[in-house]
Amino acid sequence: MPIRLIVGLGNPGAAYQDTRHNAGVWGIEVLARQWRLDWHRESRFQGRVAKAEHPFSGWLLCPETFMNSSGRSVAALAHFYRIEVAEILVLHDELDLPPGVARLKQGGGSGGHNGLKDLIAQLGGPEFWRLRIGIGHPGPHQPVASYVLHRPSKEEQAAIDLALERGLSVFPLVMTGQFSHAMNELHKPLSPP
């Protein structure tokens, strides 16, 4: 199925814009700039939306609900435009990947990510695609909530930006339904500098 909706997860407001949990928002904003799309607020979808015609025909959505309620925004747009769960691609931060790594996959559980948990509940299934953007993990005895709601170090930010660049570089393949090729490209090891 073709992708018809791309979503960037995060928390709204200036206090959160530079925090690790907003890596999905960072990615979708880069994508909108690359594709020269204009955002506008859409109250019925509780978020900012942009309509794309090229390189794919569909929507970009940046929910303006808090992360734990992201599914309401995504489900509202998906239901309105009759977009199937498998036609959705979600960009989100991933604790289980180190900064600098991005992975593409379809389906799976929430992995404790409250935004994904709400998406699965509101959409009625986990079959959406995910671009998982590594932010690293604070360690087994550190509070995860505090970690994701703080800014990354300069080194981590540079690595996350690189992961976003690599992740977005395979979107031409994703948009034409070449998911296996996109995953092969994105998941191959980086060449040493």
CSV table of C-alpha atoms in Angstrom, one decimal:
chain,number,residue,atom,x,y,z
A,1,MET,CA,0.0,0.0,0.0
A,2,PRO,CA,1.3,3.5,-0.8
A,3,ILE,CA,2.0,5.9,2.1
A,4,ARG,CA,-0.7,8.6,2.2
A,5,LEU,CA,0.0,10.2,5.6
A,6,ILE,CA,3.4,11.0,7.3
A,7,VAL,CA,3.3,12.0,11.0
A,8,GLY,CA,5.9,13.6,13.2
A,9,LEU,CA,5.5,12.8,16.9
A,10,GLY,CA,6.4,15.2,19.6
A,11,ASN,CA,5.0,17.6,22.2
A,12,PRO,CA,3.7,21.1,21.4
A,13,GLY,CA,5.2,24.4,22.7
A,14,ALA,CA,8.5,26.1,23.0
A,15,ALA,CA,9.4,24.3,26.2
A,16,TYR,CA,9.5,21.0,24.4
A,17,GLN,CA,10.7,21.8,20.8
A,18,ASP,CA,14.4,21.0,21.5
A,19,THR,CA,13.9,17.9,23.6
A,20,ARG,CA,14.7,14.4,22.5
A,21,HIS,CA,11.0,13.4,22.5
A,22,ASN,CA,10.5,15.8,19.6
A,23,ALA,CA,12.8,14.0,17.2
A,24,GLY,CA,9.8,13.0,15.0
A,25,VAL,CA,8.8,16.7,14.8
A,26,TRP,CA,12.3,17.7,13.8
A,27,GLY,CA,12.2,15.1,11.0
A,28,ILE,CA,8.8,16.1,9.5
A,29,GLU,CA,9.8,19.8,9.6
A,30,VAL,CA,12.9,19.0,7.6
A,31,LEU,CA,10.8,17.0,5.2
A,32,ALA,CA,8.3,19.9,4.8
A,33,ARG,CA,11.2,22.3,4.0
A,34,GLN,CA,12.7,19.9,1.5
A,35,TRP,CA,9.4,19.5,-0.3
A,36,ARG,CA,8.6,23.3,0.1
A,37,LEU,CA,5.3,22.7,1.8
A,38,ASP,CA,3.4,25.2,3.9
A,39,TRP,CA,1.9,24.2,7.3
A,40,HIS,CA,-1.5,25.3,8.4
A,41,ARG,CA,-3.4,24.6,11.6
A,42,GLU,CA,-6.4,22.4,11.3
A,43,SER,CA,-8.5,22.3,14.5
A,44,ARG,CA,-10.6,19.3,13.4
A,45,PHE,CA,-7.3,17.3,13.2
A,46,GLN,CA,-5.8,18.9,16.3
A,47,GLY,CA,-2.5,19.7,14.5
A,48,ARG,CA,-0.6,21.3,11.8
A,49,VAL,CA,-1.0,19.8,8.3
A,50,ALA,CA,0.6,20.2,4.9
A,51,LYS,CA,-0.7,18.8,1.6
A,52,ALA,CA,1.9,17.2,-0.6
A,53,GLU,CA,1.5,16.6,-4.4
A,54,HIS,CA,5.1,15.6,-5.2
A,55,PRO,CA,7.0,13.4,-4.6
A,56,PHE,CA,3.9,11.7,-3.2
A,57,SER,CA,0.2,12.6,-3.0
A,58,GLY,CA,-0.8,12.8,0.6
A,59,TRP,CA,-0.6,14.6,3.9
A,60,LEU,CA,2.0,15.6,6.5
A,61,LEU,CA,0.7,15.9,10.1
A,62,CYS,CA,2.3,17.3,13.2
A,63,PRO,CA,-0.1,16.7,16.1
A,64,GLU,CA,-0.5,19.6,18.5
A,65,THR,CA,-1.8,17.3,21.2
A,66,PHE,CA,0.7,16.1,23.8
A,67,MET,CA,2.5,13.0,23.0
A,68,ASN,CA,0.3,10.7,25.1
A,69,SER,CA,-2.7,11.8,23.0
A,70,SER,CA,-1.1,11.8,19.5
A,71,GLY,CA,-3.5,9.1,18.3
A,72,ARG,CA,-6.5,11.4,18.5
A,73,SER,CA,-5.0,13.7,16.0
A,74,VAL,CA,-3.7,11.0,13.6
A,75,ALA,CA,-7.0,9.0,13.8
A,76,ALA,CA,-9.1,12.1,13.0
A,77,LEU,CA,-7.2,12.9,9.8
A,78,ALA,CA,-6.9,9.2,8.8
A,79,HIS,CA,-10.6,8.6,9.2
A,80,PHE,CA,-11.6,11.8,7.5
A,81,TYR,CA,-9.5,11.0,4.4
A,82,ARG,CA,-10.1,7.2,4.6
A,83,ILE,CA,-6.4,6.4,5.0
A,84,GLU,CA,-5.7,2.8,6.1
A,85,VAL,CA,-3.4,2.1,9.0
A,86,ALA,CA,-0.8,0.6,6.7
A,87,GLU,CA,-0.7,3.8,4.6
A,88,ILE,CA,0.6,5.8,7.6
A,89,LEU,CA,4.3,6.5,8.3
A,90,VAL,CA,5.2,7.8,11.8
A,91,LEU,CA,8.5,9.5,12.6
A,92,HIS,CA,9.3,9.1,16.3
A,93,ASP,CA,12.2,9.0,18.9
A,94,GLU,CA,13.5,5.6,19.8
A,95,LEU,CA,15.2,4.9,23.2
A,96,ASP,CA,16.4,1.4,22.0
A,97,LEU,CA,18.6,2.9,19.2
A,98,PRO,CA,21.7,5.0,19.8
A,99,PRO,CA,21.9,8.6,18.5
A,100,GLY,CA,23.0,8.4,14.9
A,101,VAL,CA,20.9,5.4,14.0
A,102,ALA,CA,17.5,5.3,12.1
A,103,ARG,CA,15.5,2.3,11.3
A,104,LEU,CA,12.4,1.7,9.2
A,105,LYS,CA,9.9,-1.0,10.1
A,106,GLN,CA,6.2,-1.8,9.9
A,107,GLY,CA,4.1,-2.8,12.8
A,108,GLY,CA,5.2,-4.1,16.2
A,109,GLY,CA,4.4,-3.0,19.7
A,110,SER,CA,4.8,0.4,21.4
A,111,GLY,CA,8.0,-0.5,23.2
A,112,GLY,CA,6.7,1.7,26.1
A,113,HIS,CA,6.5,4.8,23.8
A,114,ASN,CA,3.3,6.5,24.9
A,115,GLY,CA,2.7,8.2,21.6
A,116,LEU,CA,2.9,4.9,19.8
A,117,LYS,CA,0.7,3.3,22.4
A,118,ASP,CA,-2.0,5.9,21.8
A,119,LEU,CA,-1.7,5.6,18.0
A,120,ILE,CA,-2.2,1.8,18.2
A,121,ALA,CA,-5.3,2.3,20.4
A,122,GLN,CA,-6.8,5.1,18.4
A,123,LEU,CA,-6.1,3.5,15.0
A,124,GLY,CA,-7.2,0.0,16.0
A,125,GLY,CA,-3.9,-1.7,15.2
A,126,PRO,CA,-0.1,-1.4,15.0
A,127,GLU,CA,0.4,-1.9,11.2
A,128,PHE,CA,1.6,1.6,10.4
A,129,TRP,CA,5.1,2.2,9.3
A,130,ARG,CA,7.7,3.8,11.6
A,131,LEU,CA,10.9,5.7,11.1
A,132,ARG,CA,12.6,5.1,14.4
A,133,ILE,CA,15.1,7.9,15.2
A,134,GLY,CA,17.7,6.8,17.8
A,135,ILE,CA,18.0,9.0,20.8
A,136,GLY,CA,19.8,6.5,23.1
A,137,HIS,CA,18.8,5.3,26.6
A,138,PRO,CA,19.7,7.0,29.9
A,139,GLY,CA,20.6,3.6,31.5
A,140,PRO,CA,18.7,1.0,33.6
A,141,HIS,CA,18.6,3.1,36.8
A,142,GLN,CA,17.8,6.5,35.2
A,143,PRO,CA,14.3,8.0,34.8
A,144,VAL,CA,13.3,7.7,31.1
A,145,ALA,CA,10.6,10.5,31.3
A,146,SER,CA,13.2,13.1,32.4
A,147,TYR,CA,15.7,11.9,29.8
A,148,VAL,CA,13.3,12.2,26.8
A,149,LEU,CA,12.1,15.7,28.0
A,150,HIS,CA,15.6,17.2,28.0
A,151,ARG,CA,17.8,18.4,25.2
A,152,PRO,CA,20.5,16.1,23.8
A,153,SER,CA,24.1,17.2,24.1
A,154,LYS,CA,25.7,18.9,21.1
A,155,GLU,CA,27.3,15.6,20.1
A,156,GLU,CA,24.1,13.7,20.4
A,157,GLN,CA,22.2,16.3,18.5
A,158,ALA,CA,24.7,16.1,15.6
A,159,ALA,CA,24.3,12.3,15.6
A,160,ILE,CA,20.5,12.6,15.7
A,161,ASP,CA,20.5,15.1,12.8
A,162,LEU,CA,22.7,12.7,10.8
A,163,ALA,CA,20.2,9.8,11.5
A,164,LEU,CA,17.4,12.0,10.3
A,165,GLU,CA,19.3,12.9,7.2
A,166,ARG,CA,19.9,9.2,6.5
A,167,GLY,CA,16.3,8.3,7.3
A,168,LEU,CA,14.8,11.0,5.0
A,169,SER,CA,17.3,10.1,2.2
A,170,VAL,CA,15.3,6.8,1.6
A,171,PHE,CA,11.9,8.5,1.4
A,172,PRO,CA,12.0,8.5,-2.5
A,173,LEU,CA,12.0,4.7,-2.2
A,174,VAL,CA,9.4,4.6,0.5
A,175,MET,CA,7.1,6.9,-1.4
A,176,THR,CA,7.2,4.6,-4.4
A,177,GLY,CA,6.5,1.5,-2.3
A,178,GLN,CA,10.0,0.1,-2.4
A,179,PHE,CA,10.1,-0.6,1.3
A,180,SER,CA,12.5,-3.5,1.2
A,181,HIS,CA,15.0,-1.5,-0.9
A,182,ALA,CA,14.6,1.5,1.5
A,183,MET,CA,15.3,-0.7,4.5
A,184,ASN,CA,18.3,-2.3,2.9
A,185,GLU,CA,19.8,1.1,2.2
A,186,LEU,CA,19.0,2.6,5.6
A,187,HIS,CA,20.0,-0.4,7.6
A,188,LYS,CA,23.4,-1.1,6.0
A,189,PRO,CA,26.4,-0.2,8.2
A,190,LEU,CA,28.0,3.2,7.8
A,191,SER,CA,31.3,3.2,6.1
A,192,PRO,CA,34.1,4.4,8.3
A,193,PRO,CA,35.1,8.1,7.7
